[in-house]
Coordinates of C-alpha atoms in Angstrom, one line a residue:
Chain A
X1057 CA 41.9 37.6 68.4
X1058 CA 42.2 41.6 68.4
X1059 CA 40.0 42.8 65.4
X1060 CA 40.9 46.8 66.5
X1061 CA 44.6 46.8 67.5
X1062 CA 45.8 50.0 69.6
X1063 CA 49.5 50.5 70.2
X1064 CA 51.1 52.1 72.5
X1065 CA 49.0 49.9 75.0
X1066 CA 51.2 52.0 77.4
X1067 CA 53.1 55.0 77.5
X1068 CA 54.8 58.0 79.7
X1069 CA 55.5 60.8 78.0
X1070 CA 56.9 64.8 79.4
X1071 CA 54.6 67.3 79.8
X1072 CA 55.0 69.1 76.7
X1073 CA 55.8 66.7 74.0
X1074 CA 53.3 65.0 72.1
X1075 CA 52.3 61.5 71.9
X1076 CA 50.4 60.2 69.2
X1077 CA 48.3 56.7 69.3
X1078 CA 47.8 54.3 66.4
X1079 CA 44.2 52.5 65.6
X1080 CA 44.4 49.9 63.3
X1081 CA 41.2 47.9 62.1
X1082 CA 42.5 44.2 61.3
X1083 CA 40.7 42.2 58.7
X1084 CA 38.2 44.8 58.3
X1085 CA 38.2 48.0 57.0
X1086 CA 36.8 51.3 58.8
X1087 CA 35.6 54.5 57.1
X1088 CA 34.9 55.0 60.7
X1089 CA 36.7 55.1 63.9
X1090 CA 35.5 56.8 67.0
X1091 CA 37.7 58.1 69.9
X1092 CA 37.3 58.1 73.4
X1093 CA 38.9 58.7 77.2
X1094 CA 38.1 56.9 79.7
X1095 CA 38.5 58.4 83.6
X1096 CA 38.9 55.9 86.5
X1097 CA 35.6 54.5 87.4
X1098 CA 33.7 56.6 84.6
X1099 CA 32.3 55.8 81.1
X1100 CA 33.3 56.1 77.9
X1101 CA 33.6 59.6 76.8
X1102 CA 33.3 60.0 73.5
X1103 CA 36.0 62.7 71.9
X1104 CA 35.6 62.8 68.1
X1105 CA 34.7 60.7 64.9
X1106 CA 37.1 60.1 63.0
X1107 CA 36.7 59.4 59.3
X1108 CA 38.9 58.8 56.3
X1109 CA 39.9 60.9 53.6
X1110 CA 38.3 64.3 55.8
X1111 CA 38.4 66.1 58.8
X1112 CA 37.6 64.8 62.1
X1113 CA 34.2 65.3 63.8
X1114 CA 34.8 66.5 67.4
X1115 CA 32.4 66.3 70.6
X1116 CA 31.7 69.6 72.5
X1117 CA 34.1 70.6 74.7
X1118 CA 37.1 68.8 73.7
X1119 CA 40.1 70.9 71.6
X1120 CA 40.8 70.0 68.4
X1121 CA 44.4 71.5 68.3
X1122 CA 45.1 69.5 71.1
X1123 CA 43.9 66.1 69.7
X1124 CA 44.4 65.7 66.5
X1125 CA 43.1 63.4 64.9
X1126 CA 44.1 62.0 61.4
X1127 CA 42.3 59.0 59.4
X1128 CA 45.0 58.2 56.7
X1129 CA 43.7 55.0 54.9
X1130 CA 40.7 52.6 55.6
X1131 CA 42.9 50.8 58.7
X1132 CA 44.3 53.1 60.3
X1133 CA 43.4 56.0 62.6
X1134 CA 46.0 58.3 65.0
X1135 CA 45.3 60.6 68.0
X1136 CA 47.9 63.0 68.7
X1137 CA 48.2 64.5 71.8
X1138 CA 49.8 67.7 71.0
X1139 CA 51.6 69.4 74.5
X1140 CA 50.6 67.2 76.7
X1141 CA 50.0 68.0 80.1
X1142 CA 49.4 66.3 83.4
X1143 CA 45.4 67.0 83.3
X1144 CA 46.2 64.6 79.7
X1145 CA 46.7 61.4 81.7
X1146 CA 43.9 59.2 80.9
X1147 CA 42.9 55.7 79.2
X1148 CA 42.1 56.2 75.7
X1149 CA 39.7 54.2 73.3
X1150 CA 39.0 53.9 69.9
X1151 CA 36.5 51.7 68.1
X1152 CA 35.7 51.2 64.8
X1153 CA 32.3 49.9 63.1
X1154 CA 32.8 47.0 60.5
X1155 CA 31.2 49.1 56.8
X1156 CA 27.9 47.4 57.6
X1157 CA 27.4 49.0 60.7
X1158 CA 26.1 46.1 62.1
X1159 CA 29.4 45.9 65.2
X1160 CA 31.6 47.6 66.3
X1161 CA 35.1 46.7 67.7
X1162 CA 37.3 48.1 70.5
X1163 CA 40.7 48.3 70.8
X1164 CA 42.9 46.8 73.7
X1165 CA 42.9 51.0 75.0
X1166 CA 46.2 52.9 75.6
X1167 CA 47.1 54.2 78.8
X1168 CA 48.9 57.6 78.4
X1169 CA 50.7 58.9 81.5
X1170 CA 52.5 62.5 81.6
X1171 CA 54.7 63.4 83.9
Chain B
X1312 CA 40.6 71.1 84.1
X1313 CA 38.6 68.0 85.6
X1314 CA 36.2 66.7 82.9
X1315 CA 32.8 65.8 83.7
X1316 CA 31.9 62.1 83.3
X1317 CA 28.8 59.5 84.3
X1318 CA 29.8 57.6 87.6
X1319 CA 29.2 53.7 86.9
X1320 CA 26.5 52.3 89.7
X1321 CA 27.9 49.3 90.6
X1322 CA 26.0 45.6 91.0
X1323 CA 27.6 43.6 94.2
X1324 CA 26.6 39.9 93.6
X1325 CA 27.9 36.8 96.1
X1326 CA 30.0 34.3 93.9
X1327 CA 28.0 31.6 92.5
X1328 CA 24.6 33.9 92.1
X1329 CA 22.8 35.0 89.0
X1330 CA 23.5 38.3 87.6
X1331 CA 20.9 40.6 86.0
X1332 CA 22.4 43.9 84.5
X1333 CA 19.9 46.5 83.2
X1334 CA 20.0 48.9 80.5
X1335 CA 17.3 51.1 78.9
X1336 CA 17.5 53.0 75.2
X1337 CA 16.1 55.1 73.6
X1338 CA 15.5 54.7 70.2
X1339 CA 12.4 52.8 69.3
X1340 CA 14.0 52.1 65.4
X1341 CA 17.3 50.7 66.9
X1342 CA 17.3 47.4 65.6
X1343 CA 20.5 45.8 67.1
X1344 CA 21.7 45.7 70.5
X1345 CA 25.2 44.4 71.9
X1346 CA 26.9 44.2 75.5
X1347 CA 30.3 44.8 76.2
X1348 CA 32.4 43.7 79.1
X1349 CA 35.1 46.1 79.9
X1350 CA 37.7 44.8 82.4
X1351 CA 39.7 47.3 84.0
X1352 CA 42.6 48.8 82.3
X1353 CA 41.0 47.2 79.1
X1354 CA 39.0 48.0 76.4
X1355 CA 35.5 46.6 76.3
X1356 CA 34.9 43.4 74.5
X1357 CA 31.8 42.3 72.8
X1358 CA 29.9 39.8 74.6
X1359 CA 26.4 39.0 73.4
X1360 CA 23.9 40.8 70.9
X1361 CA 19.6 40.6 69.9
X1362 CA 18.4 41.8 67.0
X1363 CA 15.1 43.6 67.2
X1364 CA 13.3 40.7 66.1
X1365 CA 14.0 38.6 69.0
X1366 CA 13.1 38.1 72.7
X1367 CA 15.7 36.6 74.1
X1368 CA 19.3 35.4 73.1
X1369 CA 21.5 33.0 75.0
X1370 CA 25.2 32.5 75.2
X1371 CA 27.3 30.4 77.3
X1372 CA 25.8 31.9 81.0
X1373 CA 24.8 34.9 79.6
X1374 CA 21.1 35.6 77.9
X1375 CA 20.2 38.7 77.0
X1376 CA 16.4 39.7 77.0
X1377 CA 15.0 42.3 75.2
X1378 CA 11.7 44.0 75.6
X1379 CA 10.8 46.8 73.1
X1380 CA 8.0 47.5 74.5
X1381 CA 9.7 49.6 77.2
X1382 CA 12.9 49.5 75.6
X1383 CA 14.6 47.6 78.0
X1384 CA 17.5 45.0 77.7
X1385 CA 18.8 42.8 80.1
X1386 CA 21.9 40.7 80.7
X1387 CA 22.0 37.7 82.6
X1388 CA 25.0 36.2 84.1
X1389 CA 24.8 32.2 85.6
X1390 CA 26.4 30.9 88.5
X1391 CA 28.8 34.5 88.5
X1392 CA 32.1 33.9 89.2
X1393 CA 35.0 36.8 89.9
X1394 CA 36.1 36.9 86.5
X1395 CA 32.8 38.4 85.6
X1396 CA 33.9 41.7 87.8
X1397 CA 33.9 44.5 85.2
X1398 CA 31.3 47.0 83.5
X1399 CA 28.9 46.1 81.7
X1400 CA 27.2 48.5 78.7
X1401 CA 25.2 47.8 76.3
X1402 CA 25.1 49.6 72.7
X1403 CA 21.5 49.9 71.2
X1404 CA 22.3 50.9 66.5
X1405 CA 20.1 51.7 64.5
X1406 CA 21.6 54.7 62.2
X1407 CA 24.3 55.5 65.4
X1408 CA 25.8 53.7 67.9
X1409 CA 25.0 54.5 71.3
X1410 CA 26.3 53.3 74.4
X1411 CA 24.3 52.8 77.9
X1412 CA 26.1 54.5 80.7
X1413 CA 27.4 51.6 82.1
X1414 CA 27.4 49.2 85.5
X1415 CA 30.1 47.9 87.6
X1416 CA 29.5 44.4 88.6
X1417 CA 31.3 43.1 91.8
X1418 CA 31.6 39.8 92.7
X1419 CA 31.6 39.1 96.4
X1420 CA 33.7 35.6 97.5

């Protein structure tokens, strides 16, 4: 079974409303989560580290008012996508390494879609 | 705007044949290796992993190989079938995690 749950796994949202996307670590708890988008036929691009109890750690290039990211409690991370836009639509990621660092679990990805 | 990303070479092997997906790191102190298998319109899932101590690691039809002395790990797929069509990346940790790039595998009927 899922260890990293995502949900939505699917959504369509307006342009200009915001969306926000739940990580959830199951069984395990992560001081860790990592976020990523995911264009067709591309890698993993990784967008921030997120990490609980502070402020997110973001990858060059990629707005922080635009993706916020919050890290609540040891299971849980969210990825906002604040005024989304067209340009937005994409397949987003997270994972999140068990507290040994030894592995590190996917989610199931959520595919965001604005219109 | 249109973001940059790595474009995945892609692997086309005839059904039934024996896969071998490459991937080289960097870090001579990573001491744990993994490869995922990301279908599409998934997220990756874990399939096999070597520690650093060891050669060679098999599965069931897959083995992973692992040479550090050119820090190169491999991933070997028996008898490929078309569920096996996805990318392939590995993950080399050691203090971070980092991913390979990636490779599509295509399985030809």
């Amino acid at each position: 079974g899922a260890v990293v749950s995502q949900h939505p796994s699917w959504v369509i949202c307006k342009s200009g409303t915001s969306v926000k996307i739940e990580c959830r670590s199951l069984d395990f708890q992560a001081t860790t989560m990592f976020w990523y988008r995911q264009f067709p036929k591309q890698s993993l691009m990784l967008m921030a580290t997120s990490n609980e109890g502070s402020k997110a750690t973001y990858e060059q290039g990629v707005e922080k008012d635009k993706f916020l990211i919050n890290h609540a409690s040891l299971t849980l991370s969210t990825l906002t996508v604040t005024s989304a836009h067209p340009e937005d639509s994409s397949f987003y990621i997270c994972s999140a390494p068990t507290l040994s660092g030894n592995t590190i679990y996917f989610g199931e990805g959520s595919w965001l879609t604005v219109v | 705007g249109e973001s940059v990303g790595l474009h995945l070479p892609t692997l086309s092997v005839q059904e039934g044949d024996n896969s071998i997906i490459n991937c080289a790191y960097s870090n001579s102190a990573s001491d744990y290796f993994i490869w995922y298998k990301q279908e599409s319109g998934k997220g990756p899932q874990f399939i096999i992993d070597i520690r650093s101590n060891m050669d060679k690691r098999q599965g069931q039809r897959v083995t992973v190989l692992l040479n550090k002395t050119v820090k190169h790990l491999s991933l070997q797929i028996a008898a490929t079938q078309p569920g096996d069509s996805a990318v392939y990346f590995c993950a080399e940790t050691g203090q971070n995690f980092v991913f390979g790039p990636g490779t599509r595998l295509s399985v030809l009927p």
